[in-house]
Coordinates of C-alpha atoms and ligand atoms in Angstrom, one line a residue:
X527 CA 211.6 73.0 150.7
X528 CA 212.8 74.7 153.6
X529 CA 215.0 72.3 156.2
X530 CA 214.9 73.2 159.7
X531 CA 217.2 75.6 160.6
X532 CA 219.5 75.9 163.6
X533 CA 217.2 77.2 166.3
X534 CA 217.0 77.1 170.0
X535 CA 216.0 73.4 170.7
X536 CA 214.0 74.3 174.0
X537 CA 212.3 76.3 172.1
X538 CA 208.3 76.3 173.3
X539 CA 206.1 75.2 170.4
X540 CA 203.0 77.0 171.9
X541 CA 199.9 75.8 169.5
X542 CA 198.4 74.0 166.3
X543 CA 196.2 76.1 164.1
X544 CA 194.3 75.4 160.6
X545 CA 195.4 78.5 159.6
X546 CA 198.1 80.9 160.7
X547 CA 198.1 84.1 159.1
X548 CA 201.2 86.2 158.8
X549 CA 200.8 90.2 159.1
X550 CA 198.1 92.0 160.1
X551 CA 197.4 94.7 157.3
X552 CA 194.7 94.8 154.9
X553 CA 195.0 91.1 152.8
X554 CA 195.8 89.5 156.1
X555 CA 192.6 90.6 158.0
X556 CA 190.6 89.9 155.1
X557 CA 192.2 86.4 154.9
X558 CA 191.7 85.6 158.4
X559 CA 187.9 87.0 158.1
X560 CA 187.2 84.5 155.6
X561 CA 188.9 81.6 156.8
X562 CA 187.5 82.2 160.2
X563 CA 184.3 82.4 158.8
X564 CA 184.9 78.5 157.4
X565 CA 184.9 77.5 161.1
X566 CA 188.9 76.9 160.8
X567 CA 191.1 77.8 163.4
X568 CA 192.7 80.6 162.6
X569 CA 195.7 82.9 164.2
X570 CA 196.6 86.0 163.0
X571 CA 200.3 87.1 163.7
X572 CA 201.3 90.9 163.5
X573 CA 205.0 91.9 164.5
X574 CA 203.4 95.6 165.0
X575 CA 201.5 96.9 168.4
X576 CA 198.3 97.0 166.1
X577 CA 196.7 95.7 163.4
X578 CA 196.0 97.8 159.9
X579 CA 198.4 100.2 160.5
X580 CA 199.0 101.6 156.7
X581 CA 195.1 101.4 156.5
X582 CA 195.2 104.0 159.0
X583 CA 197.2 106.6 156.9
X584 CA 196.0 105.0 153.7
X585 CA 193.8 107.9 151.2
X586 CA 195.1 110.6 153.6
X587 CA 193.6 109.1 156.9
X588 CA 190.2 108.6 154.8
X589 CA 191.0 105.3 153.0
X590 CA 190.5 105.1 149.7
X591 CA 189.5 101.8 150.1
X592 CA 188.6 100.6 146.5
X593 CA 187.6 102.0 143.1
X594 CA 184.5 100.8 140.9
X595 CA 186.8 100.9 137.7
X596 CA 189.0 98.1 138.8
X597 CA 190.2 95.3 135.9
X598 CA 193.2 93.7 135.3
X599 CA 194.4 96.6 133.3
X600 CA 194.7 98.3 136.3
X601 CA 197.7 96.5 137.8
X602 CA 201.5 95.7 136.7
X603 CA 202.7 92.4 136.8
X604 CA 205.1 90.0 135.0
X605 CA 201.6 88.0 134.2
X606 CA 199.4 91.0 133.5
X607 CA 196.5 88.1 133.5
X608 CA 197.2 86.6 136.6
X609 CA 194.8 89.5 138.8
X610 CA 191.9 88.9 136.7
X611 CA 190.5 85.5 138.2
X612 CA 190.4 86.9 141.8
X613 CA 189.2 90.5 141.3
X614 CA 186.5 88.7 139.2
X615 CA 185.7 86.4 142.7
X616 CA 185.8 89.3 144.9
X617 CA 184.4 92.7 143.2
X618 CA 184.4 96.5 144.7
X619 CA 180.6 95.5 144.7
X620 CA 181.5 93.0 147.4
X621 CA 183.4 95.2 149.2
X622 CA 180.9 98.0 149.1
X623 CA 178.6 95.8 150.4
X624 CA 180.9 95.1 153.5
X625 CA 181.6 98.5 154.1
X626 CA 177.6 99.0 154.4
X627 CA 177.1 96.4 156.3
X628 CA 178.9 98.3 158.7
X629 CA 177.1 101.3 158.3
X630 CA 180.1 103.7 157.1
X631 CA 179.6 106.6 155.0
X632 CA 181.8 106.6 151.8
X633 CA 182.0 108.7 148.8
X634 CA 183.6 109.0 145.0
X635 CA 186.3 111.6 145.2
X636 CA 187.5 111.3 141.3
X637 CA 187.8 108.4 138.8
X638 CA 185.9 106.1 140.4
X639 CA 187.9 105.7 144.0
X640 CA 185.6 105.5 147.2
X641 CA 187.1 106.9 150.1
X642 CA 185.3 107.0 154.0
X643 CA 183.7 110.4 154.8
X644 CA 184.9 109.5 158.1
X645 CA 188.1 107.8 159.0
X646 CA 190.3 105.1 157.9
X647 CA 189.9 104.3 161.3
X648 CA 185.9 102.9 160.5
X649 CA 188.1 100.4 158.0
X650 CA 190.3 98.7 160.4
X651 CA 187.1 98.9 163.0
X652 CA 185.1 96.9 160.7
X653 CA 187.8 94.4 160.0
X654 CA 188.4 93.6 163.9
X655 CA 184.8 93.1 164.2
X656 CA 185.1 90.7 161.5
X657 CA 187.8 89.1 162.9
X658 CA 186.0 88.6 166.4
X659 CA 183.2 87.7 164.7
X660 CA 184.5 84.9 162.6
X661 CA 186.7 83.6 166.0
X662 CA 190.1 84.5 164.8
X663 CA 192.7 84.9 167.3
X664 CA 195.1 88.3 166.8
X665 CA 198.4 88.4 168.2
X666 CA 200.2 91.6 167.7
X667 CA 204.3 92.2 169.1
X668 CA 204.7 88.6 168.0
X669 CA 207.5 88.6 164.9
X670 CA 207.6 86.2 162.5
X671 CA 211.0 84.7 162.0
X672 CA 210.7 82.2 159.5
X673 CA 208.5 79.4 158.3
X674 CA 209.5 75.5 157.9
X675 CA 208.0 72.1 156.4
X676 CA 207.2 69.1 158.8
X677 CA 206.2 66.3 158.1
X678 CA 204.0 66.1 161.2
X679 CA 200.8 65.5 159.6
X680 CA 197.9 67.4 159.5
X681 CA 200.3 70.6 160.8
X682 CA 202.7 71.0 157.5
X683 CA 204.3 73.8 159.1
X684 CA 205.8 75.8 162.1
X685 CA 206.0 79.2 162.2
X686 CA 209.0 80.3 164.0
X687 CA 207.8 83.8 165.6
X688 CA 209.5 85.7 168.9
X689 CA 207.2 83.8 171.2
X690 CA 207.3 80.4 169.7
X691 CA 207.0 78.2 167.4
X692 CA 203.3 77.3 166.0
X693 CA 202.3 74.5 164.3
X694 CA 200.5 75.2 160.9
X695 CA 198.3 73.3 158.3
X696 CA 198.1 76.1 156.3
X697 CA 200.5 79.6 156.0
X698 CA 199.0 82.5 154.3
X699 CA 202.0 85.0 154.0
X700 CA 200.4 88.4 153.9
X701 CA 203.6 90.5 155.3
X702 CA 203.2 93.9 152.6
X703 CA 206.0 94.9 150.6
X704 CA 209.1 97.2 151.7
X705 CA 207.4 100.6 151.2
X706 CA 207.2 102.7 155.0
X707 CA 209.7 100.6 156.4
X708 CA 208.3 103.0 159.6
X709 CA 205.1 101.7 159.5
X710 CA 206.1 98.3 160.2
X711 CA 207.4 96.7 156.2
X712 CA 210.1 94.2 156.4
X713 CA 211.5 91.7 153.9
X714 CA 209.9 88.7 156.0
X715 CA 207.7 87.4 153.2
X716 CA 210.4 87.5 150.3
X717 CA 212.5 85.6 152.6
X718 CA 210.0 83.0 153.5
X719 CA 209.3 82.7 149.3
X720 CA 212.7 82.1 148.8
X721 CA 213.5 79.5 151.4
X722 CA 210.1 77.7 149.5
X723 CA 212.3 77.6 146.6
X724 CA 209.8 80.8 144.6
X725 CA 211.2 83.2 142.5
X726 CA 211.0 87.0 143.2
X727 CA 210.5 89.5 140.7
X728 CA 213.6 91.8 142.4
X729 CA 210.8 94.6 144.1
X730 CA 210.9 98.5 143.3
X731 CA 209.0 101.1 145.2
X732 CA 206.1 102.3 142.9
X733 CA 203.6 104.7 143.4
X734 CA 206.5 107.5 144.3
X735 CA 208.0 111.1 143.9
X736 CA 210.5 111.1 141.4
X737 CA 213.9 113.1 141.6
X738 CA 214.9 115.1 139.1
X739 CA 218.5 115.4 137.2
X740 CA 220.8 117.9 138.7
X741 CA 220.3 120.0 135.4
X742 CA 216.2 119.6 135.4
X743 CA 216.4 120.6 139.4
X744 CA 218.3 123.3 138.7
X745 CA 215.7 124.7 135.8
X746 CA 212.7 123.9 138.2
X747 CA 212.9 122.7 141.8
X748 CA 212.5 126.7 142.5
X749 CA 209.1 126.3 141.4
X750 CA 208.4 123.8 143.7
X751 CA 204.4 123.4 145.2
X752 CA 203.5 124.6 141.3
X753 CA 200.8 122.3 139.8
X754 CA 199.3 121.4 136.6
X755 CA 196.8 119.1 135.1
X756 CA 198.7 117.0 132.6
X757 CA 199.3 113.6 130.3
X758 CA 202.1 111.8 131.7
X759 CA 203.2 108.4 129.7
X760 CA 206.3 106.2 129.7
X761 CA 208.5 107.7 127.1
X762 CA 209.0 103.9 125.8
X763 CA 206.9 101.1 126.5
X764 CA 206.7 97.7 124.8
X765 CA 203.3 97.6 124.5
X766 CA 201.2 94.5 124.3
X767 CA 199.2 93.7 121.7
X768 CA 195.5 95.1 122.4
X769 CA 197.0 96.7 125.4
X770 CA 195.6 100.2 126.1
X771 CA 198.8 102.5 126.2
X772 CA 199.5 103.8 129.5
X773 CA 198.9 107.5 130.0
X774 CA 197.5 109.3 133.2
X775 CA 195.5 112.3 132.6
X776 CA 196.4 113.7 136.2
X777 CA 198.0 116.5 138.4
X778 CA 201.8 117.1 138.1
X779 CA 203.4 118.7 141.1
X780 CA 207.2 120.0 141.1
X781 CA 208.6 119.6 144.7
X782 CA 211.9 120.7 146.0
X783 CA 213.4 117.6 144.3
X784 CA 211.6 116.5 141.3
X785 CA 208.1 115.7 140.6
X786 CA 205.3 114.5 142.9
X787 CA 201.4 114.5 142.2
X788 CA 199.0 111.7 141.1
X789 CA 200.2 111.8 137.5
X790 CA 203.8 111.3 138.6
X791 CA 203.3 108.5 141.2
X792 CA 201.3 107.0 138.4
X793 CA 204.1 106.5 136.0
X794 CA 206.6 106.2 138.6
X795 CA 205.4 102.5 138.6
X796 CA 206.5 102.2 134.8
X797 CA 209.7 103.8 135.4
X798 CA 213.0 102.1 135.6
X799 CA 216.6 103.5 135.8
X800 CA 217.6 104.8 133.0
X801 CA 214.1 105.5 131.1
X802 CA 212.5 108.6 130.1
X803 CA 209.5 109.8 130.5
X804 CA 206.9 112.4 128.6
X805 CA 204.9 114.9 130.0
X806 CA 202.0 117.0 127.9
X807 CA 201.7 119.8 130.0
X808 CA 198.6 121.2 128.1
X809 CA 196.8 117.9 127.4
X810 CA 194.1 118.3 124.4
X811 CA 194.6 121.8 123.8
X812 CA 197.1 123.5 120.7
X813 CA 198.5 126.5 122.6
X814 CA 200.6 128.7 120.1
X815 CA 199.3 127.0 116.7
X816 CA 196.9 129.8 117.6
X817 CA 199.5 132.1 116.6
X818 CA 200.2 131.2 113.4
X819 CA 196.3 132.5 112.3
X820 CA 197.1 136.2 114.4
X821 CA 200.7 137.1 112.6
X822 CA 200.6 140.1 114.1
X823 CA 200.4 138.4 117.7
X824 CA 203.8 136.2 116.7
X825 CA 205.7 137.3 119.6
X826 CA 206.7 135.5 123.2
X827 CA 203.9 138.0 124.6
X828 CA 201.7 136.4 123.1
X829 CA 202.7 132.8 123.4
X830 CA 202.9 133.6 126.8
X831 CA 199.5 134.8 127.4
X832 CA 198.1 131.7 125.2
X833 CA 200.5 129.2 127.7
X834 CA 198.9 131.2 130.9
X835 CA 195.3 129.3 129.6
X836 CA 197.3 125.9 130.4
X837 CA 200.0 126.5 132.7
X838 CA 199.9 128.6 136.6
X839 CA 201.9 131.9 135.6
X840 CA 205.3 130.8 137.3
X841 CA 205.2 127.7 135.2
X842 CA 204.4 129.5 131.8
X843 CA 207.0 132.4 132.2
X844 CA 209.3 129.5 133.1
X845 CA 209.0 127.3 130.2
X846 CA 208.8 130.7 127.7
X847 CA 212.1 131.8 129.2
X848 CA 213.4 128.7 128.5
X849 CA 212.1 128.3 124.9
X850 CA 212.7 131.9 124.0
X851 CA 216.4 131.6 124.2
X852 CA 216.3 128.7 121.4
X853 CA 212.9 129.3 120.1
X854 CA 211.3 130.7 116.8
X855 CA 212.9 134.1 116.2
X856 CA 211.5 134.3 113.0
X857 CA 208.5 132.7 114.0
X858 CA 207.7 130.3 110.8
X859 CA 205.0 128.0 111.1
X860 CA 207.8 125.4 111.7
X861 CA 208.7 126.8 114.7
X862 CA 206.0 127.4 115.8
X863 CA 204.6 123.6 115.6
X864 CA 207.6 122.7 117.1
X865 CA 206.8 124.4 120.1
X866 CA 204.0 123.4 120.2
X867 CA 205.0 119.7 120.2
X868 CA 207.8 120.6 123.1
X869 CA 205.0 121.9 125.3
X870 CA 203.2 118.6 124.4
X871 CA 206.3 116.2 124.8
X872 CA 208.1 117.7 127.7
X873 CA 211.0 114.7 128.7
X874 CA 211.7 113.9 131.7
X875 CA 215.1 111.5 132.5
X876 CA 214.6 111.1 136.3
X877 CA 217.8 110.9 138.1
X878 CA 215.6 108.0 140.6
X879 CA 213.2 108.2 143.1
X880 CA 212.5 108.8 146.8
X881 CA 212.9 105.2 147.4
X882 CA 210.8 102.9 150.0
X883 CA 210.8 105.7 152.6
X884 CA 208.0 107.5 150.5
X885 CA 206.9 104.7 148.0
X886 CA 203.2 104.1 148.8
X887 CA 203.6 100.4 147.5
X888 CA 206.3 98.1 146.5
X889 CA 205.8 96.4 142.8
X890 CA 207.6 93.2 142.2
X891 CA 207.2 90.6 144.6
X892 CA 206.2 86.7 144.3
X893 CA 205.8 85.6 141.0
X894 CA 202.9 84.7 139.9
X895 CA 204.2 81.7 137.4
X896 CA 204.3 79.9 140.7
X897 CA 201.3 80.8 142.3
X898 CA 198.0 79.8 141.5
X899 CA 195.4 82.4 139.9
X900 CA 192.4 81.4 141.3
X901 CA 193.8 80.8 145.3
X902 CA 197.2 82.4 145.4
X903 CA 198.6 78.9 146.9
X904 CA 201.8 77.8 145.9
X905 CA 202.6 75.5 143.4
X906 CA 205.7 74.6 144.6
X907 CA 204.3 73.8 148.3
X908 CA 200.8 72.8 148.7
X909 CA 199.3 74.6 152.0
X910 CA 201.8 78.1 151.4
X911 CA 199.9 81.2 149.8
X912 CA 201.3 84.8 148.9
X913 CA 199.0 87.4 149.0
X914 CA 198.3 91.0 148.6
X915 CA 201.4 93.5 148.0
X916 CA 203.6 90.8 148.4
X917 CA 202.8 89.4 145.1
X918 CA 203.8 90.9 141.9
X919 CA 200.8 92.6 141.0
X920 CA 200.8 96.1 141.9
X921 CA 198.2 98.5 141.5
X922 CA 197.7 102.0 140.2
X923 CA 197.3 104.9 142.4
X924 CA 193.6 105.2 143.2
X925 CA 192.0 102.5 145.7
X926 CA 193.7 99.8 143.1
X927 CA 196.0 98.2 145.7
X928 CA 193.8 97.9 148.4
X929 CA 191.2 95.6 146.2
X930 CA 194.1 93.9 145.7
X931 CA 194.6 93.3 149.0
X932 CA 190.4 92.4 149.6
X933 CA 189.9 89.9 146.6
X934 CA 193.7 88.1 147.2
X935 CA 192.8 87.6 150.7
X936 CA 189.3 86.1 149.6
X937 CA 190.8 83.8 147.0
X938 CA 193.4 82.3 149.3
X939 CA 190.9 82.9 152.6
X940 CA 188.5 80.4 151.0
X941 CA 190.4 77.6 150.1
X942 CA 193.9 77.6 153.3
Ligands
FDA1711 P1 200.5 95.7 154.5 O1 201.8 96.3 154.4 O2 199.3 96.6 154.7 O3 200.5 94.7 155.8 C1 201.6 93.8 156.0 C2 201.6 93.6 157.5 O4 202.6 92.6 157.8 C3 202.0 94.9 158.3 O5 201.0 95.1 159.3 C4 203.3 94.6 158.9 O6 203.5 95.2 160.1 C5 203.3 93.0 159.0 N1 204.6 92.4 159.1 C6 205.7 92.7 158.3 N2 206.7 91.9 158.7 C7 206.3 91.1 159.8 C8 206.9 90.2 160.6 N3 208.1 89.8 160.5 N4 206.1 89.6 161.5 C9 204.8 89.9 161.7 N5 204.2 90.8 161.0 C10 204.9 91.5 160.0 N6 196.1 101.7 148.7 C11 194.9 101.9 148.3 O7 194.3 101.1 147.6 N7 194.2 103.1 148.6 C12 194.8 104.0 149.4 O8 194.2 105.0 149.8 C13 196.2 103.8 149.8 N8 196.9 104.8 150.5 C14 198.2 104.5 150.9 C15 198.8 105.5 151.6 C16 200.1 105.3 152.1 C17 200.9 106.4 152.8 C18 200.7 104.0 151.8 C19 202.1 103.7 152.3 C20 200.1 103.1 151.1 C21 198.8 103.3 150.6 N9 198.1 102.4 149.8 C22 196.8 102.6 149.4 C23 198.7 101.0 149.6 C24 198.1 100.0 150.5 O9 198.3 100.5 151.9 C25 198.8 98.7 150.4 O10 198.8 98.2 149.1 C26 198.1 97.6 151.3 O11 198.2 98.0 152.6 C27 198.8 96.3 151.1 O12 198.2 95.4 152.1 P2 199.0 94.1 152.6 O13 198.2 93.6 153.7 O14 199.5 93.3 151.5 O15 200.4 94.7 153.3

């Protein structure tokens, strides 16, 4: 446990609350909603000018705010169990049900993620009037510092912030991971876990462009804004027993530095230095086995114009020319399956990625060994809970994070 450490010791100590609530994004509001709504006193602390900031640029200003397919196959963690007993206690339904409450329009874009038709802005709305409504107190431009055990029963805590010191029973840490460091991220929460003694899984951005090697940039990056509908997997995974294997059927985007797109933020997350990855770049379809029934069509013309059906025309020429200078001259069959299976296997040894400046979340985080499923409260301090991106359980791409967020807050909202 945390001692003390060497502060100012005028220091004000300004209040006692049930509840103090560190950071204001998306599992913090929710967390002060639902303890509010228990009738205990609850303060809300937010270092930026405003509350819900990242739900404000979340889904492209339209919040993609959760998605009906959600399970615990959804998310990456060291526990890949630990998600399941709160996103069972607090479902998209639930949320839905919030979100109409408040009279907001929504619809499904694609694979079952619901943005606003509105604004983001109706999200962060509906959470303040929560908030009011449930008497919690919000204080934004007030940092937290750091967090320490007393033994001054009932307050087990003080929060150290940049007004004062406030007495605790309970601390829900809710600061976000390190992604957008702009938009208000700082390390705050690992610190606090640490100085309680919990372990962090060392965090990553996820959910971000990746950067090409110098040689693939130099084949590519000139094609950059091209796009195609592909398979991406990890080119290695240890897979779990009964686990599904991991494989987005998504867009693929080249950028001026790598790859971008839903399908490459997706297996970003299951990247790490080092690793490969595969990319079918005509998912479900044989391209040039075609050939091999039309031998009078077994030329690069023709492969070309049987690649166009798959691949924007920049792309296509692209990959012919540079298949064409190793490829098939004689075109057997052989070589012609194999370029087939190089168009369906294209590999990918990222260089690294654009780092927390453009990661949309940060994976890693609090470990769940010491955290309680079912109300994210630490085992190692009774009264301390982790909760949203903090944690190690990181969502895919796709309103994944956000119930996240929603169904942590709930879990630990209900019981601080
Ligand atoms: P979050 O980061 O939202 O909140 C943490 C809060 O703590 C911040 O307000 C921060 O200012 C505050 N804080 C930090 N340090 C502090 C300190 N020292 N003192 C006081 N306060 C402090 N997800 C999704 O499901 N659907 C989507 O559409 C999107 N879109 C999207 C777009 C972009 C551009 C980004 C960057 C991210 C997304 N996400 C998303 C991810 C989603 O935004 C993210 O998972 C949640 O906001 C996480 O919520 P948290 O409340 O855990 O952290």
């Amino acid at each position: 446990m945390q001692k003390e450490t060497s502060r100012e010791p005028n220091r004000k100590m300004n209040q006692h609350y049930d509840v103090v609530i560190l950071g204001a994004g998306a599992a913090g509001m929710m967390a002060a909603i639902e303890s509010g709504k228990r009738g205990r006193r609850t303060l809300l602390l937010e270092h930026g000018e405003r509350v819900g900031r990242k739900i404000l640029i979340s889904g492209g200003g339209r919040c993609n705010f959760t998605n009906t397919n959600v399970t615990a196959d959804n998310y990456l963690s060291e526990n890949p169990h630990f998600s399941r007993s709160a996103l069972a206690r607090y479902t998209p339904r639930d949320f839905i049900a919030l979100v109409q409450k408040h009279n907001i329009a929504f619809h499904e874009k694609t694979l079952g993620q619901l943005f606003c038709d509105g604004s983001a802005q109706q999200i962060v709305v509906m959470l303040e009037a929560e908030c009011i409504a449930a008497n919690v107190e919000t204080r934004t431009s007030t940092a937290v510092e750091s967090v320490s055990a007393t033994n001054a029963e009932p307050h087990r805590f003080l929060v150290h912030t940049s007004s004062g010191d406030i007495a605790a029973n309970s601390v829900i840490v809710a600061t976000g991971g390190l992604s957008i460091p702009k938009m208000g991220a700082t390390g705050i929460g690992y610190d606090i876990a640490r100085a309680f003694q919990h372990r962090i899984v060392e965090p990553r951005p996820a959910l971000v462009p990746l950067i090409f090697s110098a040689n693939d940039k130099s084949l590519w990056c000139d094609l950059s804004g091209l796009s195609a509908e592909v398979i991406a997997t990890p080119a290695a995974t240890t897979k779990r027993r009964n686990a599904k294997p991991i494989a987005f059927r998504e867009k693929l985007l080249i950028t001026h530095r790598g790859i971008s797109g839903p399908a490459a933020l997706q297996i970003s997350s299951y990247w790490k230095p080092g690793a490969s990855l595969h990319v079918d770049l005509a998912p479900k379809v044989e391209v040039f086995t075609s050939l091999l029934n039309a031998s009078s069509g077994r030329h690069w013309n023709a492969a070309y114009a049987a690649l166009r059906i798959a691949l924007p025309a920049r792309l296509a020429e692209r990959w012919i020319e540079l298949h064409a200078q190793q490829g098939p001259g004689d075109w057997t069959n052989n070589g012609i399956a194999a370029l087939e299976a190089d168009l369906h296997t294209w590999t990918i040894a990222p260089a690294g990625t654009e780092g927390f400046e453009k990661a949309e979340v940060t994976a890693g985080g609090v470990a769940t060994d010491e955290l309680d499923a079912r109300t994210l409260e630490s085992k190692l301090t009774p009264g301390l809970f982790f909760i949203g991106e903090i944690v190690d359980v990181t969502g895919w791409l796709g309103g994944y994070n956000f119930q996240w967020a929603w169904a942590s807050a709930v879990a630990a909202g209900t019981t601080a």
